Tab-separated table of C-alpha atoms in Angstrom:
chain	number	residue	atom	x	y	z
H	1	MET	CA	5.930	-17.053	4.611
H	2	THR	CA	9.503	-16.603	5.945
H	3	GLN	CA	10.804	-13.851	8.218
H	4	LYS	CA	13.348	-13.222	10.523
H	5	PRO	CA	12.574	-14.450	14.244
H	6	ARG	CA	12.589	-11.965	16.687
H	7	SER	CA	11.708	-11.435	20.508
H	8	VAL	CA	8.031	-10.642	21.094
H	9	LYS	CA	7.667	-6.940	22.346
H	10	PRO	CA	6.512	-6.398	25.828
H	11	ALA	CA	3.300	-4.518	24.317
H	12	VAL	CA	2.374	-7.586	22.142
H	13	LEU	CA	2.910	-9.981	25.387
H	14	ALA	CA	0.528	-7.671	27.611
H	15	ALA	CA	-2.059	-7.713	24.839
H	16	ALA	CA	-1.632	-11.592	24.902
H	17	ALA	CA	-2.545	-11.734	28.285
H	18	LEU	CA	-4.989	-9.764	28.205
H	19	ALA	CA	-6.908	-11.638	24.839
H	20	SER	CA	-6.469	-14.708	26.776
H	21	LEU	CA	-8.654	-13.248	29.755
H	22	LEU	CA	-11.006	-12.186	26.864
H	23	ALA	CA	-11.219	-15.602	25.711
H	24	LEU	CA	-11.950	-17.153	29.463
H	25	THR	CA	-15.092	-14.877	29.283
H	26	ALA	CA	-16.068	-16.201	25.898
H	27	CYS	CA	-15.745	-13.100	23.968
H	28	SER	CA	-15.656	-13.427	20.321
H	29	GLY	CA	-13.363	-12.138	17.334
H	30	GLY	CA	-12.381	-8.740	16.451
H	31	ALA	CA	-14.341	-5.644	15.613
H	32	ASN	CA	-14.562	-6.808	11.765
H	33	ALA	CA	-15.375	-10.332	12.357
H	34	ASP	CA	-18.913	-11.513	11.163
H	35	ASP	CA	-21.425	-12.858	13.776
H	36	GLY	CA	-21.696	-16.168	11.873
H	37	GLY	CA	-20.205	-18.281	14.826
H	38	ASP	CA	-18.743	-21.393	13.338
H	39	ALA	CA	-20.404	-21.199	10.010
H	40	GLY	CA	-17.566	-20.552	8.106
H	41	LEU	CA	-13.657	-20.634	7.624
H	42	LYS	CA	-12.554	-18.254	10.027
H	43	VAL	CA	-10.360	-15.917	8.241
H	44	VAL	CA	-7.912	-13.182	9.148
H	45	ALA	CA	-6.585	-10.400	6.809
H	46	THR	CA	-3.748	-7.930	7.423
H	47	THR	CA	-4.288	-5.030	5.329
H	48	THR	CA	-7.459	-3.470	4.136
H	49	GLN	CA	-6.540	-4.478	0.657
H	50	LEU	CA	-6.448	-8.210	1.477
H	51	THR	CA	-9.588	-7.831	3.597
H	52	ASP	CA	-11.281	-6.655	0.462
H	53	PHE	CA	-9.910	-9.281	-1.924
H	54	ALA	CA	-10.602	-12.014	0.737
H	55	SER	CA	-14.226	-10.732	0.921
H	56	GLU	CA	-14.637	-11.026	-2.764
H	57	VAL	CA	-13.257	-14.463	-3.029
H	58	GLY	CA	-14.407	-15.753	0.468
H	59	GLY	CA	-18.207	-14.599	0.412
H	60	ASP	CA	-20.392	-16.133	2.907
H	61	ASP	CA	-18.099	-19.124	3.024
H	62	ILE	CA	-15.978	-17.184	5.401
H	63	GLU	CA	-15.735	-15.578	8.776
H	64	LEU	CA	-13.719	-12.566	7.969
H	65	THR	CA	-11.660	-10.266	10.178
H	66	GLY	CA	-9.392	-7.294	9.190
H	67	LEU	CA	-7.139	-6.058	11.452
H	68	LEU	CA	-5.900	-2.793	9.962
H	69	ALA	CA	-9.096	-0.007	9.674
H	70	PRO	CA	-9.462	2.215	7.096
H	71	ASN	CA	-6.998	4.875	5.959
H	72	ALA	CA	-4.377	3.124	8.552
H	73	SER	CA	-0.923	1.968	7.562
H	74	ALA	CA	0.866	-1.433	8.155
H	75	HIS	CA	4.082	0.427	8.539
H	76	HIS	CA	3.339	1.330	12.039
H	77	PHE	CA	0.425	-1.122	13.124
H	78	ASP	CA	0.061	-2.590	16.481
H	79	PRO	CA	-2.483	-5.432	16.921
H	80	SER	CA	-5.239	-4.839	19.953
H	81	PRO	CA	-5.806	-7.540	22.170
H	82	ALA	CA	-9.118	-8.212	19.846
H	83	ASP	CA	-6.906	-8.516	17.111
H	84	LEU	CA	-4.751	-11.156	18.939
H	85	LEU	CA	-7.914	-12.932	19.944
H	86	ALA	CA	-9.519	-12.980	16.545
H	87	LEU	CA	-6.229	-14.382	15.051
H	88	GLY	CA	-5.665	-16.898	17.835
H	89	GLU	CA	-9.112	-18.199	16.649
H	90	ALA	CA	-8.452	-18.360	13.024
H	91	ASP	CA	-8.063	-21.023	10.686
H	92	VAL	CA	-6.307	-18.889	8.107
H	93	LEU	CA	-4.186	-15.639	7.943
H	94	ILE	CA	-3.599	-13.793	4.919
H	95	VAL	CA	-0.601	-11.542	4.958
H	96	ASN	CA	0.945	-9.386	1.815
H	97	GLY	CA	4.404	-10.537	2.629
H	98	ALA	CA	7.186	-8.610	0.634
H	99	ASP	CA	8.273	-7.639	4.096
H	100	LEU	CA	5.375	-5.078	4.562
H	101	GLU	CA	3.916	-6.390	7.933
H	102	SER	CA	6.765	-6.126	10.397
H	103	PHE	CA	4.333	-6.875	13.152
H	104	VAL	CA	3.035	-10.435	12.149
H	105	ASP	CA	5.650	-12.800	13.755
H	106	ASP	CA	5.157	-11.230	16.992
H	107	ALA	CA	1.385	-11.398	16.674
H	108	VAL	CA	1.289	-14.889	15.496
H	109	ASP	CA	3.619	-15.959	18.677
H	110	ALA	CA	1.480	-13.775	20.907
H	111	SER	CA	-1.737	-15.005	19.806
H	112	GLY	CA	-1.068	-18.852	19.637
H	113	PHE	CA	-2.172	-18.870	15.863
H	114	ASP	CA	-1.417	-22.464	14.561
H	115	GLY	CA	-3.360	-22.340	11.241
H	116	THR	CA	-2.304	-21.662	7.399
H	117	ILE	CA	-0.880	-18.615	6.271
H	118	ILE	CA	-1.377	-17.313	2.918
H	119	THR	CA	1.132	-14.954	1.522
H	120	ALA	CA	-0.262	-12.786	-1.126
H	121	ALA	CA	3.199	-11.565	-2.751
H	122	ASP	CA	3.606	-15.643	-3.725
H	123	GLY	CA	1.245	-14.796	-6.491
H	124	ILE	CA	3.222	-12.410	-8.314
H	125	ASP	CA	6.784	-12.534	-10.025
H	126	LEU	CA	9.033	-11.331	-7.213
H	127	ASP	CA	11.981	-10.848	-9.640
H	128	GLU	CA	9.929	-8.663	-11.592
H	129	ALA	CA	9.001	-6.598	-8.384
H	130	LYS	CA	12.909	-6.258	-7.874
H	131	HIS	CA	13.371	-5.061	-11.185
H	132	ILE	CA	10.850	-2.514	-10.809
H	133	THR	CA	11.625	-1.371	-7.681
H	134	ALA	CA	15.033	-0.740	-9.037
H	135	GLU	CA	13.833	1.449	-11.269
H	136	GLY	CA	13.484	3.938	-8.473
H	137	ALA	CA	17.073	3.618	-7.563
H	138	ALA	CA	18.060	6.284	-10.441
H	139	THR	CA	15.437	9.007	-8.743
H	140	ASP	CA	16.689	8.234	-5.405
H	141	GLU	CA	20.293	8.580	-6.345
H	142	HIS	CA	19.143	11.796	-8.330
H	143	GLU	CA	17.699	13.216	-5.344
H	144	HIS	CA	20.549	12.176	-2.890
H	145	GLU	CA	22.563	14.070	-5.378
H	146	HIS	CA	20.646	17.132	-5.018
H	147	ALA	CA	20.519	16.666	-1.085
H	148	GLY	CA	24.129	16.388	-1.241
H	149	ASP	CA	24.375	19.687	-2.894
H	150	ALA	CA	22.213	21.179	-0.282
H	151	GLU	CA	24.040	19.795	2.299
H	152	HIS	CA	26.970	21.705	1.054
H	153	ALA	CA	25.547	24.704	0.910
H	154	ASP	CA	24.392	24.807	4.206
H	155	GLU	CA	27.315	22.950	6.218
H	156	ALA	CA	25.355	23.808	9.685
H	157	ASP	CA	22.750	21.233	8.779
H	158	HIS	CA	25.425	18.740	7.653
H	159	ASP	CA	25.656	16.399	10.537
H	160	HIS	CA	22.081	16.423	10.996
H	161	ASP	CA	21.122	15.463	7.776
H	162	HIS	CA	23.151	12.329	7.166
H	163	ALA	CA	21.898	11.288	10.495
H	164	ASP	CA	18.530	11.527	9.194
H	165	GLU	CA	19.744	9.732	6.179
H	166	ALA	CA	20.824	6.684	8.331
H	167	GLU	CA	17.674	6.777	10.159
H	168	HIS	CA	15.216	6.418	7.317
H	169	ASP	CA	17.542	4.234	4.489
H	170	HIS	CA	16.874	1.246	6.852
H	171	ASP	CA	13.764	0.468	4.694
H	172	HIS	CA	14.905	0.499	1.444
H	173	GLY	CA	15.030	-3.408	0.657
H	174	ASP	CA	14.934	-4.609	-2.788
H	175	VAL	CA	11.420	-5.110	-3.083
H	176	ASN	CA	8.600	-2.290	-2.412
H	177	PRO	CA	6.135	-3.781	-0.588
H	178	HIS	CA	3.024	-2.093	-2.059
H	179	ILE	CA	2.795	-4.505	-4.804
H	180	TRP	CA	-1.428	-4.298	-4.636
H	181	THR	CA	-1.401	-0.895	-6.240
H	182	SER	CA	-0.787	-2.467	-9.841
H	183	PRO	CA	-4.023	-4.147	-10.881
H	184	LYS	CA	-1.933	-6.946	-12.643
H	185	ASN	CA	-0.235	-7.745	-9.366
H	186	ALA	CA	-3.766	-7.857	-7.894
H	187	VAL	CA	-5.091	-10.052	-9.852
H	188	GLY	CA	-1.874	-12.913	-8.845
H	189	MET	CA	-2.834	-11.964	-5.345
H	190	VAL	CA	-6.572	-12.536	-5.487
H	191	THR	CA	-5.450	-15.943	-7.175
H	192	GLU	CA	-3.042	-16.909	-4.386
H	193	ILE	CA	-5.516	-16.072	-1.884
H	194	ALA	CA	-8.330	-18.271	-3.698
H	195	ASP	CA	-5.720	-21.249	-4.013
H	196	GLY	CA	-4.932	-20.631	-0.324
H	197	LEU	CA	-8.548	-20.696	0.702
H	198	ALA	CA	-9.374	-23.579	-1.429
H	199	ALA	CA	-6.903	-25.545	0.240
H	200	ALA	CA	-7.782	-24.793	3.462
H	201	ASP	CA	-11.620	-25.527	2.734
H	202	ALA	CA	-11.765	-28.213	0.115
H	203	ASP	CA	-15.729	-28.321	0.382
H	204	HIS	CA	-15.903	-24.737	-0.902
H	205	ALA	CA	-12.952	-24.887	-3.440
H	206	GLY	CA	-14.919	-24.366	-6.567
H	207	ASP	CA	-16.815	-21.441	-4.914
H	208	TYR	CA	-13.579	-20.055	-4.303
H	209	GLU	CA	-12.234	-20.320	-7.640
H	210	GLN	CA	-15.325	-19.026	-9.054
H	211	ARG	CA	-15.546	-15.711	-7.336
H	212	ALA	CA	-11.838	-15.192	-7.941
H	213	ALA	CA	-12.262	-16.037	-11.527
H	214	SER	CA	-14.953	-13.283	-11.633
H	215	TYR	CA	-13.436	-10.797	-9.580
H	216	THR	CA	-9.896	-10.734	-11.549
H	217	GLU	CA	-12.086	-10.448	-14.711
H	218	ARG	CA	-13.085	-7.237	-13.069
H	219	LEU	CA	-9.355	-6.203	-12.137
H	220	GLN	CA	-8.218	-6.699	-15.814
H	221	GLU	CA	-11.334	-4.532	-16.912
H	222	LEU	CA	-9.744	-1.876	-14.440
H	223	ASP	CA	-6.071	-2.230	-15.724
H	224	THR	CA	-7.542	-1.906	-19.492
H	225	TRP	CA	-9.631	1.249	-18.219
H	226	ILE	CA	-6.702	2.831	-16.521
H	227	ALA	CA	-4.375	2.577	-19.478
H	228	ALA	CA	-6.725	3.857	-21.717
H	229	GLN	CA	-6.997	7.022	-19.740
H	230	PHE	CA	-3.008	7.608	-19.369
H	231	GLU	CA	-2.630	7.033	-22.964
H	232	ARG	CA	-4.010	10.468	-23.693
H	233	VAL	CA	-1.447	12.483	-21.528
H	234	PRO	CA	1.851	12.959	-23.380
H	235	ALA	CA	4.776	11.144	-21.788
H	236	ASP	CA	6.732	14.000	-20.735
H	237	GLU	CA	3.536	15.335	-18.860
H	238	ARG	CA	3.079	12.009	-16.814
H	239	VAL	CA	5.019	12.884	-13.896
H	240	LEU	CA	3.828	12.529	-10.332
H	241	VAL	CA	5.150	13.342	-6.715
H	242	SER	CA	3.355	11.604	-4.024
H	243	GLY	CA	3.654	11.783	-0.076
H	244	HIS	CA	6.035	8.297	-0.068
H	245	ASP	CA	7.182	5.841	-2.390
H	246	SER	CA	3.815	3.907	-2.252
H	247	LEU	CA	2.652	3.905	-5.854
H	248	ARG	CA	5.958	2.600	-7.634
H	249	TYR	CA	3.781	-0.484	-9.502
H	250	TYR	CA	0.999	1.556	-10.768
H	251	LEU	CA	3.322	4.222	-12.038
H	252	HIS	CA	5.288	1.726	-13.629
H	253	ASP	CA	2.322	0.108	-15.570
H	254	TYR	CA	0.944	3.310	-16.857
H	255	GLY	CA	4.217	5.089	-17.851
H	256	ILE	CA	4.347	7.566	-15.262
H	257	GLU	CA	7.731	8.765	-14.125
H	258	PHE	CA	8.155	9.242	-10.301
H	259	ALA	CA	10.272	12.568	-9.450
H	260	GLY	CA	10.106	11.939	-5.998
H	261	SER	CA	8.386	11.656	-2.648
H	262	ILE	CA	7.821	13.705	0.591
H	263	LEU	CA	8.794	10.882	2.754
H	264	PRO	CA	11.983	9.558	0.812
H	265	SER	CA	11.231	6.047	2.171
H	266	PHE	CA	8.940	3.017	1.435
H	267	GLU	CA	7.237	3.775	4.749
H	268	ASP	CA	4.742	6.829	5.578
H	269	ASN	CA	6.032	7.581	9.104
H	270	ALA	CA	9.840	8.682	8.165
H	271	GLU	CA	11.070	12.382	8.471
H	272	PRO	CA	12.445	14.018	5.498
H	273	SER	CA	15.866	16.220	6.251
H	274	ALA	CA	15.878	20.000	5.017
H	275	ALA	CA	18.347	19.063	2.068
H	276	GLU	CA	16.226	16.456	1.144
H	277	ILE	CA	12.974	18.781	1.104
H	278	ASP	CA	15.329	21.199	-0.938
H	279	ALA	CA	15.983	18.293	-3.297
H	280	LEU	CA	12.387	17.463	-3.705
H	281	VAL	CA	11.643	20.961	-4.377
H	282	ALA	CA	14.315	21.289	-7.184
H	283	SER	CA	13.161	17.996	-8.734
H	284	ILE	CA	9.433	19.143	-9.187
H	285	GLU	CA	10.788	22.348	-10.596
H	286	GLU	CA	13.075	20.458	-12.943
H	287	HIS	CA	10.344	18.184	-14.206
H	288	GLY	CA	7.335	20.707	-14.441
H	289	VAL	CA	5.365	18.716	-11.913
H	290	ARG	CA	1.700	19.954	-11.533
H	291	ALA	CA	0.802	18.752	-8.426
H	292	VAL	CA	1.840	17.119	-5.142
H	293	PHE	CA	-0.321	14.283	-3.709
H	294	VAL	CA	-1.009	13.032	-0.501
H	295	GLU	CA	-1.646	9.609	0.564
H	296	SER	CA	-4.853	9.085	3.070
H	297	SER	CA	-2.388	7.566	5.847
H	298	MET	CA	-0.538	10.710	5.736
H	299	SER	CA	-0.957	14.611	7.144
H	300	PRO	CA	-0.862	16.986	4.179
H	301	LYS	CA	0.905	19.620	6.256
H	302	LEU	CA	4.259	19.166	4.815
H	303	ALA	CA	3.106	18.615	1.215
H	304	GLN	CA	1.332	21.967	1.613
H	305	THR	CA	4.924	23.634	2.447
H	306	ILE	CA	6.835	21.932	-0.493
H	307	ALA	CA	3.946	22.586	-2.814
H	308	ASP	CA	4.159	26.492	-1.680
H	309	GLU	CA	7.536	26.516	-1.952
H	310	ALA	CA	7.828	24.799	-5.361
H	311	GLY	CA	5.096	27.063	-6.517
H	312	VAL	CA	2.514	23.840	-7.574
H	313	GLU	CA	-0.818	22.568	-6.478
H	314	VAL	CA	-1.137	20.120	-3.440
H	315	VAL	CA	-3.903	18.016	-3.761
H	316	ASP	CA	-5.034	17.313	-0.094
H	317	SER	CA	-8.766	18.022	-0.420
H	318	GLU	CA	-9.133	14.564	-1.480
H	319	ASN	CA	-6.186	11.884	-0.560
H	320	LEU	CA	-4.953	8.900	-2.748
H	321	TYR	CA	-5.330	5.483	-1.448
H	322	ALA	CA	-2.119	3.745	-1.179
H	323	ASP	CA	-1.329	2.012	1.839
H	324	SER	CA	-5.000	1.760	2.956
H	325	LEU	CA	-8.330	1.435	1.675
H	326	GLY	CA	-11.130	4.183	2.852
H	327	ALA	CA	-13.901	4.585	5.048
H	328	PRO	CA	-17.340	2.134	3.990
H	329	ASP	CA	-18.737	5.495	3.005
H	330	SER	CA	-15.933	6.615	0.896
H	331	ASP	CA	-14.694	6.375	-2.778
H	332	GLY	CA	-12.049	4.490	-1.627
H	333	ALA	CA	-14.024	1.730	0.282
H	334	THR	CA	-12.787	-1.099	-1.969
H	335	TYR	CA	-9.956	-1.807	-4.055
H	336	ILE	CA	-11.309	-1.184	-7.285
H	337	GLY	CA	-12.969	1.874	-5.919
H	338	ALA	CA	-9.906	3.291	-4.435
H	339	THR	CA	-7.975	2.628	-7.748
H	340	VAL	CA	-10.490	4.142	-10.066
H	341	HIS	CA	-10.504	7.433	-7.237
H	342	ASN	CA	-6.923	7.721	-7.726
H	343	THR	CA	-6.724	7.414	-11.519
H	344	GLU	CA	-9.311	10.298	-11.665
H	345	LEU	CA	-7.886	12.341	-9.049
H	346	ILE	CA	-4.294	12.449	-10.896
H	347	LEU	CA	-5.974	12.924	-14.281
H	348	ASP	CA	-8.299	15.750	-13.120
H	349	ALA	CA	-5.358	17.631	-11.693
H	350	TRP	CA	-3.296	16.972	-14.804
H	351	GLY	CA	-6.126	18.898	-16.576
H	352	ALA	CA	-6.680	15.359	-18.582
H	353	GLN	CA	-9.981	13.958	-19.693
H	354	VAL	CA	-11.264	10.973	-17.863
H	355	ASP	CA	-13.905	8.590	-19.568
H	356	ALA	CA	-16.979	7.363	-17.837
H	357	VAL	CA	-16.171	4.315	-15.270
H	358	PRO	CA	-17.661	1.212	-16.944
H	359	ASP	CA	-20.623	-0.274	-14.984
H	360	SER	CA	-18.498	-3.420	-14.428
H	361	LEU	CA	-16.184	-1.301	-12.205
H	362	GLN	CA	-18.966	0.801	-10.064
H	363	GLY	CA	-20.115	-0.122	-6.797
């Protein structure tokens, strides 16, 4: 994993100092760590999706700690002292890559981690990911044109809106980091994780490979099931508005047009300008969008305002799981469960028929 070096933040240094004190008192790893002592390879994963993938592949052969909590977002994560302690004791760190985890370099430096880093994004075709990300450029340009029209209509907000654009355009890189939202990409990520664990723990290499093969078969069944559901929906009715640009690869895989997002960003903590909100409402009306969806890591308040203005439904009683998986007792507790949930939620809001979920994707 190659990332630009940067100085360690004071908050991270303070957390590292506290983590050192915890180590002196023999405290053990993070809140999600197993109580298995030194029984297995110590693995830390950043996102909830990676933690689920690592659990499926590693089984009982690893002692696993997930840094992010359910419904949390990697876009604005700050590791705790317990997280840093667990990372410092780990043999392996699994990261998403694709410039998602801005906190990783500082956390590695602060914790003293010197183990193996597995970058799940290395398991996918990043050139293809760049191409798919670029598909959104036309939508973004269209929205900016609408936003420009709105700015000219309201000169009082003109300078403010441009300032907002400059603030939240910084994260528009050439690869949308939400690569896991495509089950096809998930297969590549799981394979990369299995290869990395096998290299770090050769004694259990066969077990990692066997579990990965079994799990990727389920992911392929998931992809087949989802594709069959969306094929029933006429192409011109497959149009989606989400909280932020988090489902790019999922939309690409299943032929769903992206009409825009509430937050004009890959991140979920940006703020849209008044002109951009007006542009999104115009896009919703232009595309005949039926519903606005909200991700589990976001507040639904702004979505409700936009949906009310556009005269469409906002789906907020149940959320899409995009940046994060859900709580252990939720439909989104696992990657497969979350992806099935998202598919059913979208199709239900569109009034489409959904087949029963195959037994292989249950549980």
